[in-house]
mmCIF file of C-alpha atoms in Angstrom:
data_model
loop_
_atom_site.group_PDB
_atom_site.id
_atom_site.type_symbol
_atom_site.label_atom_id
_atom_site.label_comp_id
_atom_site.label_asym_id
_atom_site.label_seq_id
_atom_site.Cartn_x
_atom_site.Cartn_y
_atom_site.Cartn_z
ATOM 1 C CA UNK A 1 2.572 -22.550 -10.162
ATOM 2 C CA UNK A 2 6.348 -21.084 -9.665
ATOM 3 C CA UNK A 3 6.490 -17.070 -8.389
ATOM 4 C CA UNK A 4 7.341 -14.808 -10.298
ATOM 5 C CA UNK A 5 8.911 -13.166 -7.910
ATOM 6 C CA UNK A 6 6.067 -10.452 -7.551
ATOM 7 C CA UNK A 7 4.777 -10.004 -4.215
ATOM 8 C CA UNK A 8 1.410 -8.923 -2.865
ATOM 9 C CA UNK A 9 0.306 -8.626 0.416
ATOM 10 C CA UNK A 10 -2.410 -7.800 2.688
ATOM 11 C CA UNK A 11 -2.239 -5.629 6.208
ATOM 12 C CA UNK A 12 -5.400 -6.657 8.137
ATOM 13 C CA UNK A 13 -6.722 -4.843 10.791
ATOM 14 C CA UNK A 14 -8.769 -7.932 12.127
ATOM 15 C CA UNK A 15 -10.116 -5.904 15.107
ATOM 16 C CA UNK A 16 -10.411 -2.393 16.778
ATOM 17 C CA UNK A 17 -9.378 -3.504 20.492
ATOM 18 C CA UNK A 18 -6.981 -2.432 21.943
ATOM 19 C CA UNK A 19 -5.513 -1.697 25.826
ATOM 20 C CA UNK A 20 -3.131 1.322 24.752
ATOM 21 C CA UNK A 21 -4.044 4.598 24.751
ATOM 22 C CA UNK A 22 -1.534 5.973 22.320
ATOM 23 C CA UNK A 23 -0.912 9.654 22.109
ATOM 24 C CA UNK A 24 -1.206 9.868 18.070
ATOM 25 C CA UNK A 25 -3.178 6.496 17.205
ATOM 26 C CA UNK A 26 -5.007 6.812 13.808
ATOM 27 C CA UNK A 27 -7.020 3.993 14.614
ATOM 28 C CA UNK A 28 -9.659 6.521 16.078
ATOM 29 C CA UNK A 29 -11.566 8.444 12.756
ATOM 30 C CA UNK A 30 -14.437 9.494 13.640
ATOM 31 C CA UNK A 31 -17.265 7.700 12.007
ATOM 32 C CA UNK A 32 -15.006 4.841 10.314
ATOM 33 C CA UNK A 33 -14.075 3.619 13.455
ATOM 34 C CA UNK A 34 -17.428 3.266 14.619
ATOM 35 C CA UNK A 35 -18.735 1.504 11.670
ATOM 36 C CA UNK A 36 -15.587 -1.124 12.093
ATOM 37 C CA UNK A 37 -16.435 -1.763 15.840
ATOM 38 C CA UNK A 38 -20.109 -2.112 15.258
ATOM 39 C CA UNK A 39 -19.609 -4.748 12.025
ATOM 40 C CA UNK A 40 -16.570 -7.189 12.449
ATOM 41 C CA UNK A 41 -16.432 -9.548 10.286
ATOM 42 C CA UNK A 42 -17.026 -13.199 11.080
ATOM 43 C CA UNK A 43 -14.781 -16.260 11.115
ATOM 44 C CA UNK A 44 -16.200 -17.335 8.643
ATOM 45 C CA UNK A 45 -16.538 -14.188 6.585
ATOM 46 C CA UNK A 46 -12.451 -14.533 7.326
ATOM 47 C CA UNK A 47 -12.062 -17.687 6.456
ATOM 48 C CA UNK A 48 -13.278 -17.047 2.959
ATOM 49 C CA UNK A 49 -11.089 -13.675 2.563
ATOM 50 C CA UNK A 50 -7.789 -16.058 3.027
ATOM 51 C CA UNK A 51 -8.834 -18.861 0.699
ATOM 52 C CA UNK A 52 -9.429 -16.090 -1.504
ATOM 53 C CA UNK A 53 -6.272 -14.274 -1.379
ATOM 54 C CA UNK A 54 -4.470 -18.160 -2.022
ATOM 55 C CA UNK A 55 -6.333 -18.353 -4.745
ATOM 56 C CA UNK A 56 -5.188 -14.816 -5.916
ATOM 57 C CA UNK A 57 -1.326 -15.780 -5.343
ATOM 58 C CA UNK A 58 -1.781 -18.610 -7.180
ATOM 59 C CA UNK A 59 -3.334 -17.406 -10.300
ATOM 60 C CA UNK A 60 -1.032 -14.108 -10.284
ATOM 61 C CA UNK A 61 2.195 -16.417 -9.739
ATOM 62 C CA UNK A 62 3.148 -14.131 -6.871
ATOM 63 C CA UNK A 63 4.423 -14.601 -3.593
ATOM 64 C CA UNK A 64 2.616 -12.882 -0.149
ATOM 65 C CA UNK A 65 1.833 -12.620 3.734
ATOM 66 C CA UNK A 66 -0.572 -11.316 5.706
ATOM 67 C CA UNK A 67 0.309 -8.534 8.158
ATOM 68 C CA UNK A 68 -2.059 -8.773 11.166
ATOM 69 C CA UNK A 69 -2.726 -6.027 12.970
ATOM 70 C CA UNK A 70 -5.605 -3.733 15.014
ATOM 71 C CA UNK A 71 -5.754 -2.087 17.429
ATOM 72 C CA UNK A 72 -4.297 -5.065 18.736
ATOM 73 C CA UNK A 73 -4.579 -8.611 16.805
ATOM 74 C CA UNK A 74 -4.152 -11.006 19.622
ATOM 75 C CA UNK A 75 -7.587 -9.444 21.663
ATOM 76 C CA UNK A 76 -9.454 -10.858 18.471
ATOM 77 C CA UNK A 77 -11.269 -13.707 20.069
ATOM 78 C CA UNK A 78 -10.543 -15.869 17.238
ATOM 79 C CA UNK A 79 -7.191 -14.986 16.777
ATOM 80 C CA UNK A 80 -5.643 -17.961 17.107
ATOM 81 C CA UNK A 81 -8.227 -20.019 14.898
ATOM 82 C CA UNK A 82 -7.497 -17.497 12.055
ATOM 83 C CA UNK A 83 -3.288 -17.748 12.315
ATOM 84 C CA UNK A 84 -3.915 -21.449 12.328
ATOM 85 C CA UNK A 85 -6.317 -21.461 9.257
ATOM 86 C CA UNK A 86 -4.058 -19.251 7.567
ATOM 87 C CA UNK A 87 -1.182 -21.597 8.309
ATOM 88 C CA UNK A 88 -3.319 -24.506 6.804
ATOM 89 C CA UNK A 89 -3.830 -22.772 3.828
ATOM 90 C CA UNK A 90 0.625 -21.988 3.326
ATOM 91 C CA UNK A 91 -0.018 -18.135 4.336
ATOM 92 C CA UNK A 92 2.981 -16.674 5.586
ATOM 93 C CA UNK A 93 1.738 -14.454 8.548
ATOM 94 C CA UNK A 94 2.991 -11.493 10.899
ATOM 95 C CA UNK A 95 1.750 -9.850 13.368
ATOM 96 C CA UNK A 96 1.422 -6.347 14.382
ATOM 97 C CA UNK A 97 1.433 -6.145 18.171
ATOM 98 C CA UNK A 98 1.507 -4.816 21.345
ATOM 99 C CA UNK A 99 4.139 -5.282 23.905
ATOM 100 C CA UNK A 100 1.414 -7.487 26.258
ATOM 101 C CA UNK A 101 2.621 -11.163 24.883
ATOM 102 C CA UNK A 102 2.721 -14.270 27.286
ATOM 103 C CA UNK A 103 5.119 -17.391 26.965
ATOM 104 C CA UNK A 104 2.358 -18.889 26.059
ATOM 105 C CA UNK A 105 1.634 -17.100 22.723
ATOM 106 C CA UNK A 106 4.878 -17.165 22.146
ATOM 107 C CA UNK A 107 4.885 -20.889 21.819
ATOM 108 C CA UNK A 108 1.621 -20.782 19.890
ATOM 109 C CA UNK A 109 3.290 -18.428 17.781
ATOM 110 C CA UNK A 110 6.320 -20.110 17.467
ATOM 111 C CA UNK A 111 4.470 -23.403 16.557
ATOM 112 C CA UNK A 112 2.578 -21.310 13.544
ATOM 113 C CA UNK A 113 5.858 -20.481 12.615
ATOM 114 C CA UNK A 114 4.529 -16.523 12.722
ATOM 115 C CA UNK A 115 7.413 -14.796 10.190
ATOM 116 C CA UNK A 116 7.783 -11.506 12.648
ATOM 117 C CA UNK A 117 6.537 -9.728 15.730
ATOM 118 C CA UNK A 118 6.107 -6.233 15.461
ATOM 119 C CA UNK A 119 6.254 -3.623 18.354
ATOM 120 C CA UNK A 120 6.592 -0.092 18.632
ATOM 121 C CA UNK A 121 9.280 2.139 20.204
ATOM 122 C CA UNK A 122 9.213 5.841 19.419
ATOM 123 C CA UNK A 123 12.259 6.864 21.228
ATOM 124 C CA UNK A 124 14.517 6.147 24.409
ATOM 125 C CA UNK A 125 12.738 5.499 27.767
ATOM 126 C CA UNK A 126 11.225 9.269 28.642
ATOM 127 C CA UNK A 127 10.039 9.808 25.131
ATOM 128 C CA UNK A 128 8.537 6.385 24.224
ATOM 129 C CA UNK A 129 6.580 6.546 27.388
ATOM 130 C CA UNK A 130 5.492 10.002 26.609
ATOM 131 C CA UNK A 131 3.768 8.956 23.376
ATOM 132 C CA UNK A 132 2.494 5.060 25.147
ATOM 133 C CA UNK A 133 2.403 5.764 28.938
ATOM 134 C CA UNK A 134 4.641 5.174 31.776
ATOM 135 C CA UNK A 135 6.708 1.916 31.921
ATOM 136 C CA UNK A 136 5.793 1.206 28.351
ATOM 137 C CA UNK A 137 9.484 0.903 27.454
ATOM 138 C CA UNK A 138 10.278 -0.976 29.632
ATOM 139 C CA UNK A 139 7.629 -3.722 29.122
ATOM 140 C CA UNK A 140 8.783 -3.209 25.138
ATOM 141 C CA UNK A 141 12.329 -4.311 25.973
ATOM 142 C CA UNK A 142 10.833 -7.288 27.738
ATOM 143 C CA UNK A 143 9.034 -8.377 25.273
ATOM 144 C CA UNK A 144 11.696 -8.084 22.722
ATOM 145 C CA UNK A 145 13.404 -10.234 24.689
ATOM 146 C CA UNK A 146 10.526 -12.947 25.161
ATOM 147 C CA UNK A 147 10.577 -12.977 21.525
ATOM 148 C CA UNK A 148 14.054 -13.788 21.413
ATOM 149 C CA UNK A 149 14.213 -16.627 23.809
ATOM 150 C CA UNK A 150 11.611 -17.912 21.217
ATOM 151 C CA UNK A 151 13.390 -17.499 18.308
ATOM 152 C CA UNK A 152 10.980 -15.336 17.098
ATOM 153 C CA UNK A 153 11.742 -12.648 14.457
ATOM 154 C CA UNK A 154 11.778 -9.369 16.590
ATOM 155 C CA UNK A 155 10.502 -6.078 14.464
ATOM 156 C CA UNK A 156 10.631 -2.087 15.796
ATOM 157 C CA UNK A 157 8.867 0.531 13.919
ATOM 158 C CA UNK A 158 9.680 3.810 14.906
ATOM 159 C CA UNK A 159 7.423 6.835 13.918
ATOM 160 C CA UNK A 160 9.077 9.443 13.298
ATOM 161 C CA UNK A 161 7.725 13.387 14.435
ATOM 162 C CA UNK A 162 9.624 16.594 15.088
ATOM 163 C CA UNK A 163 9.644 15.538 18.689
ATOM 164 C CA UNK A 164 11.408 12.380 18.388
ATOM 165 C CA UNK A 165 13.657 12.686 15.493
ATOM 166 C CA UNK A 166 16.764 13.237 18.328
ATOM 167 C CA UNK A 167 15.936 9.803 19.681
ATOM 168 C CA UNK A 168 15.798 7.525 16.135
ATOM 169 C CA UNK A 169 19.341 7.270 15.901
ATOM 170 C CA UNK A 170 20.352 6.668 19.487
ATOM 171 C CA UNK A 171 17.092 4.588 19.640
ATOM 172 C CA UNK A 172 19.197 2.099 16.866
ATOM 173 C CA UNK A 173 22.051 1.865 18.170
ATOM 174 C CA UNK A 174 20.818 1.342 21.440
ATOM 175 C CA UNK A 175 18.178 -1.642 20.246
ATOM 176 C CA UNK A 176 21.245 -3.404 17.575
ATOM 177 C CA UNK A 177 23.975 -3.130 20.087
ATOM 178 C CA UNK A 178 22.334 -5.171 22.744
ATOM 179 C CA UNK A 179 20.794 -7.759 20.410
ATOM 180 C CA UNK A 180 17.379 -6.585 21.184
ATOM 181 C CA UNK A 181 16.114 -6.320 17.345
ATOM 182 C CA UNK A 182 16.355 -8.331 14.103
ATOM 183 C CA UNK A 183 14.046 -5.570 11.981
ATOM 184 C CA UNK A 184 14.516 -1.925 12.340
ATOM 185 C CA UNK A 185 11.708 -0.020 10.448
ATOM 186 C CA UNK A 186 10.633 4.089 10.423
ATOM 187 C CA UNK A 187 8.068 5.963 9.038
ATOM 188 C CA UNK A 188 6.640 9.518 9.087
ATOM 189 C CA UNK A 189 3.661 10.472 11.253
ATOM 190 C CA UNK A 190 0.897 10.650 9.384
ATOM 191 C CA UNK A 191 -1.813 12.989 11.891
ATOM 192 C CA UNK A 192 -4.814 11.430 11.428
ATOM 193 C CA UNK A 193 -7.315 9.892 14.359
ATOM 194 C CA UNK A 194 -6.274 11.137 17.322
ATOM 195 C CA UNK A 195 -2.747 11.810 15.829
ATOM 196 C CA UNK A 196 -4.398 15.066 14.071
ATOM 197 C CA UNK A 197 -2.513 17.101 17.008
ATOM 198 C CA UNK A 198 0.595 16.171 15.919
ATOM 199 C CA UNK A 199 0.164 17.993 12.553
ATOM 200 C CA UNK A 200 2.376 21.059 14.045
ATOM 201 C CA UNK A 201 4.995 18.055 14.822
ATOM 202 C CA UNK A 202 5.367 17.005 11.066
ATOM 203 C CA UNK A 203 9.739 17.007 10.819
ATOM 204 C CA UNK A 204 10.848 19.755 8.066
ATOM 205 C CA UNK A 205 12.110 19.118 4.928
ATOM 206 C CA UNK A 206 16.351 20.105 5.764
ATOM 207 C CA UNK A 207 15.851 17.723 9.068
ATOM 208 C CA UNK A 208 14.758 15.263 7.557
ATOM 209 C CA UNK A 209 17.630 14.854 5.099
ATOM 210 C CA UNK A 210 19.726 15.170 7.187
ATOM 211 C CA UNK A 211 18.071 12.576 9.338
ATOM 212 C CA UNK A 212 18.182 10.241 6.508
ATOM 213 C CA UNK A 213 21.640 10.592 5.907
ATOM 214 C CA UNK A 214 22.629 9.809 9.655
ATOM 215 C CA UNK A 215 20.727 6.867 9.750
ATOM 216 C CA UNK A 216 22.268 5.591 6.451
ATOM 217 C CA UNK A 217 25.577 6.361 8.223
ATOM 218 C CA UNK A 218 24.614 4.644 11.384
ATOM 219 C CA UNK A 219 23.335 1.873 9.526
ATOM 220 C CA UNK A 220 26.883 1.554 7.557
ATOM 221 C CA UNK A 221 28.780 1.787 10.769
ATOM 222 C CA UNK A 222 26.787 -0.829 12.507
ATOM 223 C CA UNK A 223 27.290 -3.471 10.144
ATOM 224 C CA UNK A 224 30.973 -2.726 9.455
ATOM 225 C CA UNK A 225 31.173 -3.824 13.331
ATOM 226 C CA UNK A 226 29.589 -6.997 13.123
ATOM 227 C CA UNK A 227 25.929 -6.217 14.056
ATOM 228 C CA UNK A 228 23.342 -8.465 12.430
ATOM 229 C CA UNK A 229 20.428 -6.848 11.833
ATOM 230 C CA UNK A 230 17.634 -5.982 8.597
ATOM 231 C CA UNK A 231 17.127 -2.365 8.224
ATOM 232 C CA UNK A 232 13.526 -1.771 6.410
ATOM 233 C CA UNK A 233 13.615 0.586 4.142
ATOM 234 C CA UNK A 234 9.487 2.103 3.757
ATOM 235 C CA UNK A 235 9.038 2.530 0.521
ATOM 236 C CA UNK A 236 7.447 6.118 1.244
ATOM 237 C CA UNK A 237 10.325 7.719 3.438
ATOM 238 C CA UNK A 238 12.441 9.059 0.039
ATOM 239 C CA UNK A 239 15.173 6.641 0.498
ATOM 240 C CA UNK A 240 15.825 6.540 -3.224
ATOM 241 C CA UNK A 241 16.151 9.670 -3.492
ATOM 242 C CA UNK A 242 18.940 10.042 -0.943
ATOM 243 C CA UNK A 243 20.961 7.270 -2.563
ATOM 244 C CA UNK A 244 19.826 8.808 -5.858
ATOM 245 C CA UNK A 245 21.816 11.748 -4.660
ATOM 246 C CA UNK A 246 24.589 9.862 -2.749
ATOM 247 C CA UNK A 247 24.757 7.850 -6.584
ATOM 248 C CA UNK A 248 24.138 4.831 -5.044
ATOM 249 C CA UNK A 249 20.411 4.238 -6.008
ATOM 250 C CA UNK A 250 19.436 0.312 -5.714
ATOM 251 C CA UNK A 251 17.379 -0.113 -8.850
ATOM 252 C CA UNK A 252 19.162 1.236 -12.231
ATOM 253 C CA UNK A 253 15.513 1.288 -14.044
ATOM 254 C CA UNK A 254 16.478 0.472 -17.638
ATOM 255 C CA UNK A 255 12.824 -0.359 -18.451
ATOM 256 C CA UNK A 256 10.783 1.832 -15.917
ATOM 257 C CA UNK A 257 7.352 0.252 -17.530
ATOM 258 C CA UNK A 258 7.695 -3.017 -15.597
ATOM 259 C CA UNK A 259 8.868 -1.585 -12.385
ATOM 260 C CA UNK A 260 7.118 0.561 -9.889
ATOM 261 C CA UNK A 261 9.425 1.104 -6.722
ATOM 262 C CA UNK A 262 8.063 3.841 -4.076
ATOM 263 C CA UNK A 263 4.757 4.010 -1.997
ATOM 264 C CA UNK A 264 2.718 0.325 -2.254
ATOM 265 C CA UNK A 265 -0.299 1.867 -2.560
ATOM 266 C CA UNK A 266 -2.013 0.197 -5.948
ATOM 267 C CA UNK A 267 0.908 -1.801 -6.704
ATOM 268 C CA UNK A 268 2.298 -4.213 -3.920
ATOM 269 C CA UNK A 269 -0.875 -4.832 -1.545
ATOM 270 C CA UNK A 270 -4.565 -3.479 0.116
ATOM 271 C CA UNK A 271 -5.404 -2.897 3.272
ATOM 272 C CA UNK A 272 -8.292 -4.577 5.424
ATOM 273 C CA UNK A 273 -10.462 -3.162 8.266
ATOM 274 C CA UNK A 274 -11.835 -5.675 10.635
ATOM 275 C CA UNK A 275 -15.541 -4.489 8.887
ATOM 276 C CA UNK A 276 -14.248 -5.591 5.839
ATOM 277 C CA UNK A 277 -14.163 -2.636 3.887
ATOM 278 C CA UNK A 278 -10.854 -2.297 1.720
ATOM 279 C CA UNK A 279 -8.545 1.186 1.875
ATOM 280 C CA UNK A 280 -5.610 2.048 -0.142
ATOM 281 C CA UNK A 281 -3.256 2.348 2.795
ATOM 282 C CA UNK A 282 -4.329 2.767 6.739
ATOM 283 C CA UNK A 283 -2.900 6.159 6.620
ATOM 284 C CA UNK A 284 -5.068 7.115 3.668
ATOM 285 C CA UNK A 285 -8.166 5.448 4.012
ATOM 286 C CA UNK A 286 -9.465 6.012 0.482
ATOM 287 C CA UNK A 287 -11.875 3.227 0.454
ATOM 288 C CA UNK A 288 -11.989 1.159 -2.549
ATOM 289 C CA UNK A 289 -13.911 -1.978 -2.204
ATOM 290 C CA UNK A 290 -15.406 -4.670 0.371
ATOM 291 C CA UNK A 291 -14.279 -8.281 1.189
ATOM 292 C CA UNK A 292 -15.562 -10.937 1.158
ATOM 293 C CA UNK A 293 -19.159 -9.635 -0.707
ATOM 294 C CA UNK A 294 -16.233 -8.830 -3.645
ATOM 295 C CA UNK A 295 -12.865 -10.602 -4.468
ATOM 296 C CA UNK A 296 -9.490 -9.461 -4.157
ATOM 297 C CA UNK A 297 -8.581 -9.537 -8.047
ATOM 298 C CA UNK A 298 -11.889 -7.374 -8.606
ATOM 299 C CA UNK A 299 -11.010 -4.629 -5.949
ATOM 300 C CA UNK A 300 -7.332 -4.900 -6.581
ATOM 301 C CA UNK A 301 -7.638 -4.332 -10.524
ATOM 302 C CA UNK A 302 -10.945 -2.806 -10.958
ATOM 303 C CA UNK A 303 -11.366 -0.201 -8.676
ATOM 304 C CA UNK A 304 -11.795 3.226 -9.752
ATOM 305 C CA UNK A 305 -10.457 5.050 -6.292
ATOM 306 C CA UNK A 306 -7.309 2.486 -6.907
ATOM 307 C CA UNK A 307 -6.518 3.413 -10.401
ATOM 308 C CA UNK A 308 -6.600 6.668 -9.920
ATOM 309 C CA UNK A 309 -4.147 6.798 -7.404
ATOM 310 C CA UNK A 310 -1.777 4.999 -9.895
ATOM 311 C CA UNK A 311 -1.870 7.109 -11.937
ATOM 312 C CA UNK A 312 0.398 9.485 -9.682
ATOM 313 C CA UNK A 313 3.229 9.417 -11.532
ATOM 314 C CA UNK A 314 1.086 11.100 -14.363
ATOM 315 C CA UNK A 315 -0.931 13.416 -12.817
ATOM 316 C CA UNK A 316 1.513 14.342 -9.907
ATOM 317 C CA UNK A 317 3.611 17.526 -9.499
ATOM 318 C CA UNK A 318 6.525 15.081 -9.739
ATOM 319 C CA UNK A 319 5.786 13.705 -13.614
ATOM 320 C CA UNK A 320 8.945 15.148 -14.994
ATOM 321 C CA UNK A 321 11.165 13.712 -12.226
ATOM 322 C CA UNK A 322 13.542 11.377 -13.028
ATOM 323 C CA UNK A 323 13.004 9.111 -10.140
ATOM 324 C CA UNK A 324 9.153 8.943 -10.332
ATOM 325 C CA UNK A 325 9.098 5.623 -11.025
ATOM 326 C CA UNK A 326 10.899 4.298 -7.942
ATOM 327 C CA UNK A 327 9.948 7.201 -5.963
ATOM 328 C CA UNK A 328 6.401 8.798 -4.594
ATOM 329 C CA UNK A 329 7.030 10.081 -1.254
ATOM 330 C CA UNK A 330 3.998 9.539 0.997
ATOM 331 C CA UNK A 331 1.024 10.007 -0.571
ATOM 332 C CA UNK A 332 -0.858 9.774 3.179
ATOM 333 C CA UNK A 333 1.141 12.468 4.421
ATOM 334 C CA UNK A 334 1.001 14.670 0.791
ATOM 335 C CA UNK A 335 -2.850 14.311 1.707
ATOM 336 C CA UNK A 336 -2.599 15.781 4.887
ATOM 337 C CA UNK A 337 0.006 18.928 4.273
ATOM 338 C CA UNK A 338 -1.357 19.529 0.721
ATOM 339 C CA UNK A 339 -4.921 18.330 0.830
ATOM 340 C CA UNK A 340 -4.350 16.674 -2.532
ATOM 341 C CA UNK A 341 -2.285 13.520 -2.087
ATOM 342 C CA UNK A 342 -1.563 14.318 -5.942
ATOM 343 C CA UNK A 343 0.969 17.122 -4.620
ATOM 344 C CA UNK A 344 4.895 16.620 -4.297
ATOM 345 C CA UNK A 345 5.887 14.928 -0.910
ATOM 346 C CA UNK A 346 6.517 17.736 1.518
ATOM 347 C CA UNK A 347 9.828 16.472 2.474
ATOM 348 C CA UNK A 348 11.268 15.980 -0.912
ATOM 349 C CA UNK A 349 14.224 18.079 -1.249
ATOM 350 C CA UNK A 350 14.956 17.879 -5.022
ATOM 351 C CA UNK A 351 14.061 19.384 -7.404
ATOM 352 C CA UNK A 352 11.890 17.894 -9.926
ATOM 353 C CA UNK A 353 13.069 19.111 -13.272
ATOM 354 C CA UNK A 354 16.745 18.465 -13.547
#
C-alpha cells in the first residue's frame, strides 16, 4: 500500500535503567515508575507490539518510526535483538540516548541503519554539567563526534528552564559552527518526577518570546552562512504562533478539518512504557490503554482518555483562536501551571479573540 503521507509514530520507553542521575528527570513518578521496573515487558511481548504497529502502518497507509528511549535504551538487555527485529520488519528506528556509546554500537548501529542518535545538552559546559554532573559535557561532545565518524545522524535536545534560557542560543551556535550537530531540537521543562523542583524555573511568558524570536534569528543567520543543519521545530513550543505574528506561518489552513498541526498528542503518535501501559505523551502520562493485551488501532481510536484530549480545540480556553488548529501549546505543561491541561498554554502571548 502507497503512504499517504500521514505519519504515526511510537516513543518507547523500553526500559527504566539508567546510569545518570539527572537533576529534573521525569522518569521518576512515584508509583508509575515502580510498577514499570517491577513488569517489563518481554521480548516476546515486544516482538508482537512491532508486528503490530506494521500492521497498523499498513492498513492506515501511513508512514512511521519508533523512537527508543528509557531511562536509557541501550542497558535493555535485549536491545539489540529488538533494533534488529524491528529492522526485519522495515521499521525505521531512533534512539534516545545517553552520551555512554562505544565504537562498537556505533557500528551495530550503523549496520541497522538507526535514522538518529539523540543526546542531551542543556547549556554550555558549567550549566549542562549542573543539570547531568561533572564532565558530562564533555563526554556529550565526544560522543557527538563518535557519531559523526559513523555517519550517524547526530540529534541535541535542549530543555529549556528559566535557568538555562541564556545558554540555548550560544549553545547553537556553538554545536552548528563546529559541525558537532545535524538536529537541533528544544522543548519546555515540564516538572514532573524529580523535575517537580524546577516548577519555580518554568521561563515567563515575555522571555520566552523573545527567546523564540532570537532563535528564529539565529537560525536565519546560520544558514545564510552556509551551516547545514535541521532545526526541529516541537510542535508544542508556539512556533506558529510566532510566525503567525511575524506573517510567515507555514501552513495557510484553507480546510482546517483535515489538518491538525500543534501538540501530537491524539493525532500523530502514543507513547510506550517499558510495562506496556500506553500514555498520551511522557510528560502527561494520562494513561489510555495497554500493549500488547490490546492493539494499537483499538487504543489509538477508541480510547476514551484519548478522545477527550482531542477534543481541545473545543473545549479549550483557546476555541475562538484563529490558530487552534495548528496550534495547542503544551498541554503537559498547561497541566502542571493550570491543573487542567484544558487551560490556555501559559506562555502564549496572544490573545485569543482577535
Amino acid at each position: 500500500m502507497e503512504s499517504s503521507g500521514t505519519s504515526f509514530t511510537i516513543q518507547w520507553h523500553i526500559t527504566t535503567l539508567c546510569e545518570n542521575n539527572c537533576k529534573f528527570c521525569y522518569m521518576f513518578d512515584g508509583e508509575r515508575f515502580e510498577n514499570e521496573k517491577k513488569n517489563p515487558l518481554s521480548f516476546k511481548e515486544i516482538q508482537n507490539i512491532i508486528i503490530d504497529y506494521k500492521r497498523t502502518l499498513e492498513i492506515w497507509g501511513a508512514n512511521g518510526y519508533i523512537v527508543f528511549s528509557g531511562g536509557n535504551p541501550l542497558l535493555h538487555p535485549k536491545v539489540w535483538e529488538i533494533l534488529e527485529f524491528a529492522n526485519s520488519q522495515g521499521i525505521h528506528c531512533q534512539i534516545l540516548g545517553n552520551p555512554s556509546i562505544t565504537a562498537e554500537e556505533c557500528e551495530k548501529m550503523r549496520n541497522l541503519k538507526i535514522s538518529s542518535f539523540q543526546i542531551s545538552l542543556d547549556g554550555l559546559r558549567e550549566t549542562h554539567d549542573y543539570f547531568r554532573g561533572k564532565g558530562h559535557f564533555e563526554k556529550s561532545i565526544s560522543i557527538l563526534k563518535l557519531l559523526g565518524k559513523y555517519q550517524i545522524t547526530r540529534s541535541v535536545m535542549f530543555t529549556l528552564s528559566n535557568r538555562n534560557k541564556h545558554d540555548l542560543v550560544p549553545l547553537l551556535d556553538f554545536l552548528v559552527k563546529n559541525q558537532f550537530v545535524d538536529l537541533f531540537a528544544f522543548s519546555r521543562i515540564v516538572p514532573i518526577g524529580k523535575g517537580n523542583a524546577f516548577e519555580k524555573e518554568l521561563i515567563n511568558t515575555e522571555d520566552y518570546r523573545d527567546l523564540l524570536l532570537r532563535v528564529f534569528e539565529k537560525i536565519i543567520d546560520l544558514k545564510h552562512h552556509g551551516f547545514k543543519f535541521r532545526f526541529i521545530e516541537k510542535e508544542g513550543e508556539l512556533w506558529e504562533l510566532l510566525y503567525h505574528q511575524l506573517g510567515i506561518r507555514k501552513n495557510l489552513l484553507e480546510k482546517p478539518e483535515i489538518y491538525f498541526g500543534g501538540c501530537y498528542i491524539g493525532n500523530m503518535g502514543i507513547t510506550i512504557l517499558s510495562d506496556g501501559t500506553v500514555v498520551a505523551c511522557r510528560r502527561l502520562p494520562i494513561v489510555i490503554g495497554k500493549v500488547p493485551e490490546q492493539s494499537i488501532r483499538e487504543i489509538f481510536t477508541l480510547s476514551k482518555e484519548l478522545n477527550q484530549l482531542r477534543e481541545i480545540r473545543e473545549k479549550s480556553e483557546c476555541q475562538e483562536c484563529t490558530l487552534k488548529w495548528s496550534c495547542t501549546g503544551c498541554p503537559a505543561i498547561t497541566n502542571i501551571v493550570s491543573k487542567n491541561y484544558l487551560k490556555r498554554d501559559p506562555n502564549c502571548w496572544k490573545i485569543v479573540r482577535d
